[in-house]
Amino acid sequence: AKRGLAISLALNGASVAGIVITPAMIWLTGRFGFAAGLWILIAAMWACLWPPVLLTLRRPGALGVAAGGVALPTPTGNPSAVPPIARAALLRDRAIQSVAVAFGLGLSAQVGFLMHQVNFLTGRLGIAAAGVGVALTTTVAVASRVGTGLVVDRLDPRRVAAANFLVQIAALAVLSSSASPTAIYVGCALFGISVGNMITLPNLIVQREFPSAQFARAISLVFAIDQVVLAFGPGVLGIVRDWSGDYTAALAVCIALDVAAFAAVLVRRRANAVP
């Protein structure tokens, strides 16, 4: 019953790092230059990573199997009672197709914008305010992920995902059409709401629609497809931005991707299909 919250909390590390690392890198670059600032950040990260790594290595077996960066639950009951699903059969499954397509497109838009966010905000607000905007996005992402995790187990995760895509569309529309700092910060906060849930929701949809013994294979396939698709997001946005001269057309591409993702995530498995 608490799986949504557990996954949400586990994924918050990256978002918390975004609150600290991006503003720190911007400040270090301004103070010491990019190369020196990067080496200072590397040294700090190295010092911070060693204690948890050593602690983990001293506790063999503490880490479970993972898929998409999420610790997988141990299946209950007798796993052999559920026959394995071949990857080819999973690829033909309507539920897997809809989740992979929806989140592949949505993550392409999200990762694409996040990779360009500092440059986009710098052009509109200046470099110092850009760091504030990124920190605001990741702060809201943490709060959003935890808040959704508290209630998502009682909701339809596909509908929650559809709402999440709509929030991302709204955020991109605000960012694209606004010039005032206040409106841009509102757009960053809205975008943070969607960032907080984008990686959590595929896990919850697959967990809800497939037997626990099939979860690892199904979610691994979804994330493998999505990683390939989202890898093109930053490059496509960069090409569109260079071609058009600003980010208006690039954000329009992101909105189009999210509209397609919204439609795809609502496509469910046929009622007579058996996983």
PDB file of N, CA and C in Angstrom, residues 34 62 72 76 102 115 153 160 176 229 253:
ATOM      1  N   PHE A  34      35.052  28.274 -15.280  1.00  0.00           N
ATOM      2  CA  PHE A  34      34.386  26.988 -15.456  1.00  0.00           C
ATOM      3  C   PHE A  34      35.293  25.817 -15.089  1.00  0.00           C
ATOM      4  N   ALA A  62      22.445  -5.711   0.923  1.00  0.00           N
ATOM      5  CA  ALA A  62      21.531  -4.656   1.353  1.00  0.00           C
ATOM      6  C   ALA A  62      20.796  -4.053   0.188  1.00  0.00           C
ATOM      7  N   LEU A  72      13.611  -2.860  -6.622  1.00  0.00           N
ATOM      8  CA  LEU A  72      12.455  -3.669  -6.965  1.00  0.00           C
ATOM      9  C   LEU A  72      11.961  -4.439  -5.753  1.00  0.00           C
ATOM     10  N   THR A  76       6.155 -11.792  -3.833  1.00  0.00           N
ATOM     11  CA  THR A  76       5.604 -12.634  -2.790  1.00  0.00           C
ATOM     12  C   THR A  76       4.951 -13.845  -3.415  1.00  0.00           C
ATOM     13  N   ALA A 102       4.408   6.667 -24.202  1.00  0.00           N
ATOM     14  CA  ALA A 102       4.025   7.866 -23.459  1.00  0.00           C
ATOM     15  C   ALA A 102       5.214   8.465 -22.717  1.00  0.00           C
ATOM     16  N   MET A 115      17.999  20.029 -19.949  1.00  0.00           N
ATOM     17  CA  MET A 115      19.358  20.221 -20.459  1.00  0.00           C
ATOM     18  C   MET A 115      19.581  21.641 -20.967  1.00  0.00           C
ATOM     19  N   ASP A 153      -1.257   5.478  -4.554  1.00  0.00           N
ATOM     20  CA  ASP A 153      -1.694   4.092  -4.425  1.00  0.00           C
ATOM     21  C   ASP A 153      -3.209   3.959  -4.381  1.00  0.00           C
ATOM     22  N   VAL A 160      -3.277   9.715 -13.311  1.00  0.00           N
ATOM     23  CA  VAL A 160      -2.311  10.608 -12.672  1.00  0.00           C
ATOM     24  C   VAL A 160      -1.222  11.001 -13.674  1.00  0.00           C
ATOM     25  N   SER A 176       7.176  29.580 -22.395  1.00  0.00           N
ATOM     26  CA  SER A 176       7.340  30.037 -23.779  1.00  0.00           C
ATOM     27  C   SER A 176       6.773  31.430 -24.005  1.00  0.00           C
ATOM     28  N   VAL A 229      14.917   6.599 -26.497  1.00  0.00           N
ATOM     29  CA  VAL A 229      14.109   7.683 -27.064  1.00  0.00           C
ATOM     30  C   VAL A 229      14.501   9.032 -26.473  1.00  0.00           C
ATOM     31  N   VAL A 253       7.902  22.191 -29.735  1.00  0.00           N
ATOM     32  CA  VAL A 253       8.161  20.772 -29.994  1.00  0.00           C
ATOM     33  C   VAL A 253       7.931  19.963 -28.717  1.00  0.00           C
TER      34      VAL A 253
END
